[in-house]
Coordinates of C-alpha atoms in Angstrom, one line a residue:
Chain A
M6 CA 109.6 38.8 101.4
R7 CA 112.2 41.4 103.1
I8 CA 113.5 42.5 99.9
A9 CA 110.0 42.9 98.4
Y10 CA 108.7 44.7 101.2
A11 CA 111.7 47.0 101.7
A12 CA 111.8 47.7 97.7
A13 CA 107.8 48.3 97.8
F14 CA 108.1 50.6 101.0
L15 CA 111.1 52.8 99.3
I16 CA 109.0 53.3 96.0
G17 CA 105.9 54.3 98.1
F18 CA 108.0 56.6 100.3
V19 CA 109.5 58.3 97.1
A20 CA 106.0 58.7 95.5
L21 CA 104.7 60.3 98.8
L22 CA 107.9 62.7 99.1
A23 CA 107.8 63.7 94.8
D24 CA 103.9 64.0 95.1
H25 CA 104.3 66.4 98.0
L26 CA 107.3 68.6 96.8
T27 CA 105.1 69.4 93.2
S28 CA 101.4 69.5 94.6
P29 CA 100.4 72.3 96.6
S30 CA 100.0 71.9 100.4
S31 CA 99.6 75.4 102.3
G32 CA 96.6 76.1 105.1
R33 CA 95.7 73.1 107.5
P34 CA 95.1 69.4 106.4
V35 CA 91.4 68.9 105.6
S36 CA 89.0 66.2 104.7
P37 CA 86.1 66.3 102.0
E38 CA 83.7 66.8 105.0
D39 CA 85.3 70.2 105.4
F40 CA 83.5 71.6 102.5
A41 CA 80.0 72.8 101.8
G42 CA 77.8 70.5 100.9
A43 CA 79.3 67.3 101.9
C44 CA 77.0 64.3 103.7
A45 CA 79.5 61.8 104.1
P46 CA 83.3 61.1 105.0
C47 CA 84.2 61.0 101.1
G48 CA 82.3 64.4 100.6
A49 CA 79.3 63.1 98.6
P50 CA 76.2 65.3 98.4
C51 CA 73.1 64.5 100.8
P52 CA 70.4 62.6 99.0
S53 CA 68.1 65.8 99.7
S54 CA 70.2 68.2 97.8
R55 CA 71.0 65.5 95.2
A56 CA 67.5 65.0 94.2
A57 CA 66.9 69.0 94.0
K58 CA 69.0 69.5 91.5
Chain B
M29 CA 123.1 17.5 123.0
T30 CA 124.7 18.7 119.6
A31 CA 121.5 20.1 118.6
A32 CA 120.7 21.5 122.3
V33 CA 123.8 24.0 121.8
T34 CA 123.3 24.5 118.3
E35 CA 119.6 26.1 118.6
P36 CA 120.0 28.6 121.2
A37 CA 123.4 29.7 119.6
A38 CA 121.6 30.0 116.2
S39 CA 118.6 31.8 117.7
A40 CA 121.0 34.1 119.7
R41 CA 122.2 35.3 116.6
L42 CA 119.2 37.0 115.5
P43 CA 119.1 40.7 116.0
R44 CA 116.0 41.3 118.9
L45 CA 115.9 45.1 116.9
D46 CA 115.6 44.9 113.4
W47 CA 117.9 48.3 113.1
P48 CA 117.1 48.9 109.4
F49 CA 113.2 49.0 109.3
L50 CA 112.8 50.7 112.7
I51 CA 115.3 53.4 111.6
A52 CA 113.5 53.8 108.6
A53 CA 110.1 53.7 109.9
L54 CA 111.7 56.5 112.8
L55 CA 113.3 58.5 110.1
A56 CA 110.5 58.3 107.5
L57 CA 108.2 59.6 110.2
S58 CA 110.5 62.5 111.2
L59 CA 111.1 63.8 107.4
L60 CA 107.2 63.7 107.3
V61 CA 106.6 65.4 110.5
A62 CA 109.4 68.3 109.3
L63 CA 108.0 68.6 106.0
V64 CA 104.5 69.5 107.2
M65 CA 105.8 71.7 109.5
I66 CA 108.1 73.5 107.0
D67 CA 104.6 74.5 105.3
G68 CA 103.2 75.4 108.9
Q69 CA 101.0 72.8 109.4
P70 CA 101.3 71.6 113.2
A71 CA 97.6 69.8 112.6
A72 CA 99.3 67.6 109.9
A73 CA 102.4 66.7 112.3
A74 CA 99.8 66.1 115.1
L75 CA 97.6 63.6 112.5
L76 CA 101.3 61.6 111.7
V77 CA 102.1 61.2 115.1
S78 CA 98.6 60.3 116.4
G79 CA 98.7 58.3 113.5
F80 CA 102.0 56.1 114.9
A81 CA 100.9 56.1 118.1
L82 CA 97.7 54.1 116.8
G83 CA 99.9 51.7 114.5
V84 CA 102.2 51.2 117.9
V85 CA 98.9 50.5 119.9
F86 CA 97.0 48.0 117.5
L87 CA 100.2 46.1 116.8
K88 CA 101.0 45.8 120.7
A89 CA 97.4 44.8 121.8
E90 CA 96.9 42.7 118.4
F91 CA 93.7 44.7 118.1
S92 CA 91.6 43.2 114.7
F93 CA 87.8 43.8 114.2
T94 CA 88.1 41.1 111.5
A95 CA 89.0 38.4 113.7
S96 CA 87.0 39.6 116.7
W97 CA 83.6 39.5 114.6
R98 CA 84.4 36.2 113.1
R99 CA 84.8 34.8 116.3
L100 CA 81.6 36.3 117.3
I101 CA 80.0 34.9 114.5
V102 CA 81.8 31.7 114.5
R103 CA 81.8 30.7 118.1
G104 CA 79.6 33.1 119.8
Q105 CA 83.1 35.0 121.5
A106 CA 81.7 38.7 122.7
D107 CA 85.3 39.8 124.0
G108 CA 87.2 41.4 121.2
F109 CA 83.7 42.8 120.1
L110 CA 83.5 44.4 124.2
G111 CA 86.6 46.0 123.0
G112 CA 85.6 47.5 119.9
L113 CA 82.1 49.0 121.6
L114 CA 84.2 50.3 124.6
L115 CA 86.5 52.4 122.3
I116 CA 83.7 53.8 120.5
A117 CA 82.3 54.8 123.9
I118 CA 85.3 56.7 124.9
A119 CA 85.4 58.5 121.5
A120 CA 81.9 59.5 121.6
T121 CA 82.0 61.1 125.4
V122 CA 84.1 63.6 123.3
I123 CA 83.1 63.8 119.4
V124 CA 79.1 64.2 120.3
P125 CA 79.5 67.2 122.2
V126 CA 82.3 68.9 120.6
A127 CA 80.7 68.0 117.2
A128 CA 77.9 69.4 118.0
T129 CA 78.9 72.7 119.8
V130 CA 82.4 74.1 118.4
Q131 CA 82.6 76.0 115.2
G132 CA 84.5 74.1 112.7
F133 CA 84.4 70.4 114.2
G134 CA 81.9 67.8 112.7
G135 CA 81.3 64.6 113.4
T136 CA 81.1 61.7 111.0
I137 CA 77.8 61.2 108.9
A138 CA 76.3 59.6 105.5
P139 CA 73.0 59.1 104.1
I140 CA 71.4 56.3 104.8
G141 CA 70.2 54.3 101.9
P142 CA 71.0 51.1 99.0
S143 CA 74.5 52.6 98.9
L144 CA 75.3 52.5 102.6
V145 CA 73.9 48.7 102.7
I146 CA 75.3 47.4 99.4
G147 CA 78.7 48.5 100.0
A148 CA 79.0 47.4 103.8
F149 CA 77.9 44.2 102.8
V150 CA 80.7 43.7 99.9
F151 CA 83.1 45.3 102.6
G152 CA 81.8 42.6 104.9
I153 CA 82.9 39.8 102.5
G154 CA 86.1 41.3 101.7
M155 CA 87.4 41.7 105.7
Q156 CA 87.1 38.3 105.8
L157 CA 88.7 36.8 103.0
A158 CA 91.6 39.5 102.9
N159 CA 91.4 38.6 106.8
G160 CA 91.9 42.5 108.0
C161 CA 89.7 45.6 107.5
G162 CA 91.1 48.9 106.6
S163 CA 92.9 49.5 110.2
G164 CA 93.8 45.9 110.0
T165 CA 95.2 46.2 106.6
L166 CA 97.4 48.8 107.6
Y167 CA 98.5 47.9 110.7
T168 CA 99.6 44.0 109.2
V169 CA 101.2 46.1 106.2
G170 CA 103.2 48.5 108.6
G171 CA 104.1 45.0 110.7
G172 CA 105.8 43.2 107.5
S173 CA 102.9 41.1 106.1
G174 CA 103.7 40.6 102.3
R175 CA 100.0 39.1 102.2
M176 CA 98.3 42.5 103.4
L177 CA 100.5 44.2 101.0
V178 CA 98.6 42.4 98.1
T179 CA 95.4 43.6 100.2
L180 CA 96.5 46.9 100.5
A181 CA 97.5 47.4 96.6
L182 CA 93.9 45.6 95.5
F183 CA 92.5 47.7 98.3
I184 CA 93.5 51.3 96.4
A185 CA 92.7 50.2 93.4
G186 CA 89.0 48.7 94.3
S187 CA 88.1 52.2 96.0
V188 CA 89.3 53.9 92.7
I189 CA 86.8 51.9 91.0
G190 CA 84.2 52.7 93.7
S191 CA 84.6 56.3 93.3
L192 CA 83.3 55.9 89.9
H193 CA 80.2 53.9 90.5
L194 CA 78.9 55.8 93.5
P195 CA 77.1 58.3 91.9
A196 CA 74.9 55.4 90.1
F197 CA 74.5 54.1 93.7
L198 CA 73.8 57.3 95.4
S199 CA 70.8 58.0 92.5
L200 CA 69.1 54.7 94.0
G201 CA 67.9 57.0 96.7
G202 CA 68.5 56.9 100.3
I203 CA 67.6 59.4 103.4
D204 CA 69.8 62.3 104.7
P205 CA 72.1 61.8 107.7
V206 CA 70.4 61.1 111.0
L207 CA 72.4 62.5 113.8
A208 CA 70.7 62.4 117.7
S209 CA 72.7 65.8 118.9
N210 CA 70.6 67.5 115.9
H211 CA 66.9 65.9 117.4
L212 CA 68.5 65.9 121.0
G213 CA 71.1 68.1 121.8
P214 CA 74.9 67.6 122.4
W215 CA 73.8 66.1 126.0
G216 CA 71.0 64.2 125.0
G217 CA 72.8 63.2 121.7
L218 CA 76.0 61.6 123.6
A219 CA 73.4 60.2 125.9
A220 CA 71.4 58.3 123.2
T221 CA 74.4 57.1 122.1
L222 CA 76.1 55.7 124.8
A223 CA 72.7 54.1 125.2
S224 CA 72.6 52.6 122.2
I225 CA 76.3 51.0 122.6
A226 CA 75.2 50.0 126.2
A227 CA 72.1 48.0 124.5
V228 CA 74.2 46.3 121.6
A229 CA 76.8 45.5 124.1
A230 CA 74.2 44.1 126.5
A231 CA 72.6 42.0 124.0
I232 CA 76.0 40.7 122.8
V233 CA 76.9 39.4 126.1
A234 CA 73.7 38.0 126.5
Y235 CA 74.2 36.1 123.0
A236 CA 77.5 35.0 124.2
R237 CA 76.5 33.3 127.4
K238 CA 74.1 31.7 125.7
K239 CA 76.4 29.9 123.4
G240 CA 78.7 29.5 126.4
A241 CA 81.3 31.4 124.8
A242 CA 83.9 33.8 126.5
V243 CA 82.3 37.4 127.3
W244 CA 84.9 39.3 129.1
P245 CA 87.8 40.8 126.9
A246 CA 91.4 40.3 128.4
R247 CA 93.7 43.2 129.8
K248 CA 95.4 43.4 126.6
I249 CA 92.2 43.9 124.4
V250 CA 90.8 46.5 127.5
I251 CA 93.9 48.2 127.4
G252 CA 94.1 48.5 123.6
A253 CA 90.6 49.6 123.6
I254 CA 91.1 52.5 126.0
L255 CA 94.0 53.5 124.2
I256 CA 92.9 53.5 120.6
G257 CA 89.8 55.4 122.1
L258 CA 92.2 58.4 123.4
L259 CA 94.0 58.3 120.4
C260 CA 90.7 58.6 118.2
I261 CA 89.9 61.7 120.3
A262 CA 93.4 62.8 119.8
V263 CA 92.8 62.4 115.7
F264 CA 89.4 64.0 116.3
A265 CA 91.2 67.5 118.0
A266 CA 93.6 67.5 115.1
G267 CA 91.4 66.8 111.9
R268 CA 88.8 68.2 113.2
H269 CA 86.5 65.2 112.1
P270 CA 86.8 61.8 113.4
W271 CA 89.2 59.5 112.1
S272 CA 88.8 57.5 108.7
V273 CA 91.1 55.6 106.7
T274 CA 89.8 54.7 103.2
F275 CA 89.5 58.2 101.5
G276 CA 93.1 58.1 102.0
F277 CA 93.5 55.1 99.5
T278 CA 91.1 56.5 97.3
V279 CA 93.1 59.2 97.1
W280 CA 96.3 57.4 96.5
G281 CA 94.7 55.1 93.5
A282 CA 93.2 58.1 91.8
K283 CA 97.2 60.0 92.0
L284 CA 98.4 57.0 90.6
A285 CA 96.1 56.4 88.0
T286 CA 96.8 60.1 86.8
L287 CA 100.2 59.3 86.7
A288 CA 99.4 56.6 84.6
G289 CA 97.3 58.6 82.2
I290 CA 93.3 57.9 83.5
D291 CA 91.9 61.1 83.7
L292 CA 89.5 61.2 86.6
T293 CA 88.7 64.6 86.4
G294 CA 85.6 64.2 84.5
A295 CA 83.8 61.8 86.6
E296 CA 81.5 63.0 89.0
F297 CA 83.3 62.0 92.2
W298 CA 86.3 64.1 91.3
Q299 CA 84.1 66.6 90.7
W300 CA 82.7 67.3 94.5
P301 CA 84.8 69.8 96.2
G302 CA 86.2 67.5 98.8
P303 CA 87.5 65.0 96.6
K304 CA 88.7 67.4 93.8
R305 CA 90.8 69.2 96.0
A306 CA 92.6 66.1 97.3
L307 CA 93.3 65.0 93.9
G308 CA 95.0 67.7 93.1
D309 CA 96.7 68.9 96.9
S310 CA 99.5 67.1 98.5
I311 CA 98.5 63.9 99.9
L312 CA 99.6 65.3 103.2
S313 CA 97.2 68.1 103.0
D314 CA 94.7 65.1 103.2
T315 CA 93.9 64.2 107.0
S316 CA 93.0 60.1 106.5
S317 CA 96.5 60.1 104.2
L318 CA 98.1 61.3 107.2
T319 CA 97.0 59.3 110.0
D320 CA 97.4 56.1 107.6
I321 CA 100.9 56.5 106.5
G322 CA 101.5 57.5 110.5
M323 CA 99.8 54.1 111.3
I324 CA 102.0 52.1 108.6
L325 CA 105.4 53.7 110.2
G326 CA 104.1 53.1 113.6
A327 CA 103.5 49.8 113.0
M328 CA 106.8 49.1 111.4
A329 CA 108.6 50.8 114.1
A330 CA 107.0 48.3 116.6
A331 CA 107.5 45.4 114.7
A332 CA 110.7 46.1 113.9
A333 CA 111.6 46.9 117.8
A334 CA 110.5 43.4 118.8
G335 CA 112.4 41.3 116.6
P336 CA 113.2 40.3 113.1
F337 CA 111.2 42.3 110.4
A338 CA 109.1 40.6 107.2
R339 CA 111.2 37.6 107.4
N340 CA 108.1 35.1 106.7
A341 CA 107.9 33.4 103.5
W342 CA 105.5 34.2 101.2
P343 CA 101.9 32.4 101.9
P344 CA 100.2 30.0 99.4
L345 CA 99.1 31.3 96.3
K346 CA 95.1 30.7 97.3
S347 CA 95.7 32.4 100.2
L348 CA 97.3 35.8 97.8
L349 CA 94.0 34.8 96.0
A350 CA 91.8 35.9 99.0
A351 CA 93.7 38.6 100.1
A352 CA 93.4 40.2 96.5
V353 CA 89.5 39.3 96.2
G354 CA 89.4 40.6 99.7
G355 CA 91.2 44.1 99.1
L356 CA 88.8 44.6 96.2
L357 CA 85.7 44.0 97.5
M358 CA 86.5 45.9 100.7
G359 CA 88.0 49.2 98.8
W360 CA 85.0 49.1 96.6
G361 CA 82.7 48.4 99.3
A362 CA 84.1 51.1 101.5
R363 CA 83.5 53.8 99.0
I364 CA 79.9 52.6 97.9
G365 CA 79.3 52.0 101.7
F366 CA 81.1 55.3 102.9
G367 CA 83.9 53.8 104.8
C368 CA 84.9 50.8 106.7
N369 CA 85.2 49.7 110.4
I370 CA 86.8 52.9 111.6
G371 CA 85.6 55.3 109.2
A372 CA 81.8 54.2 109.1
F373 CA 81.3 52.1 112.2
V374 CA 83.5 53.7 114.6
G375 CA 83.1 57.3 113.5
G376 CA 79.3 57.1 113.0
V377 CA 78.5 55.4 116.0
A378 CA 81.2 57.9 117.9
S379 CA 79.6 60.8 116.5
G380 CA 76.0 59.4 117.4
S381 CA 74.9 58.8 113.7
L382 CA 72.4 56.3 112.8
H383 CA 74.3 55.1 109.7
G384 CA 76.9 53.8 111.9
W385 CA 74.3 51.3 113.4
V386 CA 73.1 50.3 110.0
W387 CA 76.9 49.8 108.4
F388 CA 77.0 47.2 111.1
L389 CA 73.9 45.3 110.4
A390 CA 74.8 45.4 106.8
V391 CA 78.7 44.2 107.4
L392 CA 77.6 41.6 109.5
P393 CA 75.8 39.3 106.9
G394 CA 78.5 39.5 104.6
C395 CA 80.8 38.8 107.2
M396 CA 79.0 35.7 107.5
I397 CA 79.1 34.9 103.6
G398 CA 83.0 35.7 103.5
I399 CA 83.7 33.5 106.7
R400 CA 81.7 30.6 104.4
L401 CA 84.1 31.2 101.2
R402 CA 87.5 31.4 103.7
P403 CA 87.9 27.5 102.9
L404 CA 88.0 27.9 99.4
F405 CA 90.8 29.8 99.7
G406 CA 92.7 27.2 102.1
L407 CA 91.5 29.8 105.3
S408 CA 90.2 28.6 108.1
R409 CA 86.8 29.5 108.8
E410 CA 87.5 30.5 112.6

């Protein structure tokens, strides 16, 4: 298990670094709740605004 | 005689510290902190470090929502559940008034309707099969559990599938979030939140006494709850919203899917502003991903500092199957039901949002079914 775990950790960490180095990352960290109209932690809109559409 | 001499000698050869993994965890944290500081994001560094501390505390206190809720359901024990309520009460004392009065901060809210109830119910089944919820998966993965690596992988997959189904479930209807501070003001909202926590605690204590089961939490659980409650406040201060776990998993899965050539940008969920930005930006720009990563590294450092790391044999196939099914159900349920024990229950109740209690009422029957299913996978009901 130790070798499999080490491999998973290494692959995950390299993927994380690759994503960070190839993606925009300026400004403070955000969550979907920071955006206008978000009604849940995932950024889903409120039922009232969906019904209005 | 020979055996008596040999055994201590053999155990003495085992390292007290598992240096490779301890150094890997500390180096990884340092590198990530340096990278976000280069981008001028001290808040991101604070989230990574807070997550790291959460991983250490969860692992050392063995704080488990899944096991304590199972003890409550099966034996009537209130101890672990009361620890959870204590940490929520501590977090609420800051989150409710600050979210209501300080510009830029907000509590955890969510619509109340079929999506919340169905998602929480399915999540409850999954958490008992997987033997860990969102936070539990993170700290046990960090602690060296190969079984929970399987859970995490399927949790991620399930949450991406859930992201594709969520808009359809939202179409089933529901009402807008109900936030105590919106109706009672910041301090009235806090009073109502603490009163609701106290009422549930009193009901649980009465239930445990009726069952003749343990009522008061052990010192380890109390200390763990206090520290986790304070760290919830630290995460809130740095991220401006309460701690959440599972959105990070959804982003990781969506990025992997994109890498595999699956275009998610046309899906409704990924067109909402928050998810759309998260899919395009660095993972280290997402608040929940930052605490998730920190938590894995913290638990890894704590486990490796305590002894040999990840040396257990793989569990039986049936147990791995439960881990996989549980992870998939949790991922899907968390996305449909707006989060896990942390994002929906802890964050929701500590924000004074009614959906946190609705989520709790819906997750309990799911847990009961999950507990009944555990023996099918060779797991004990307790």
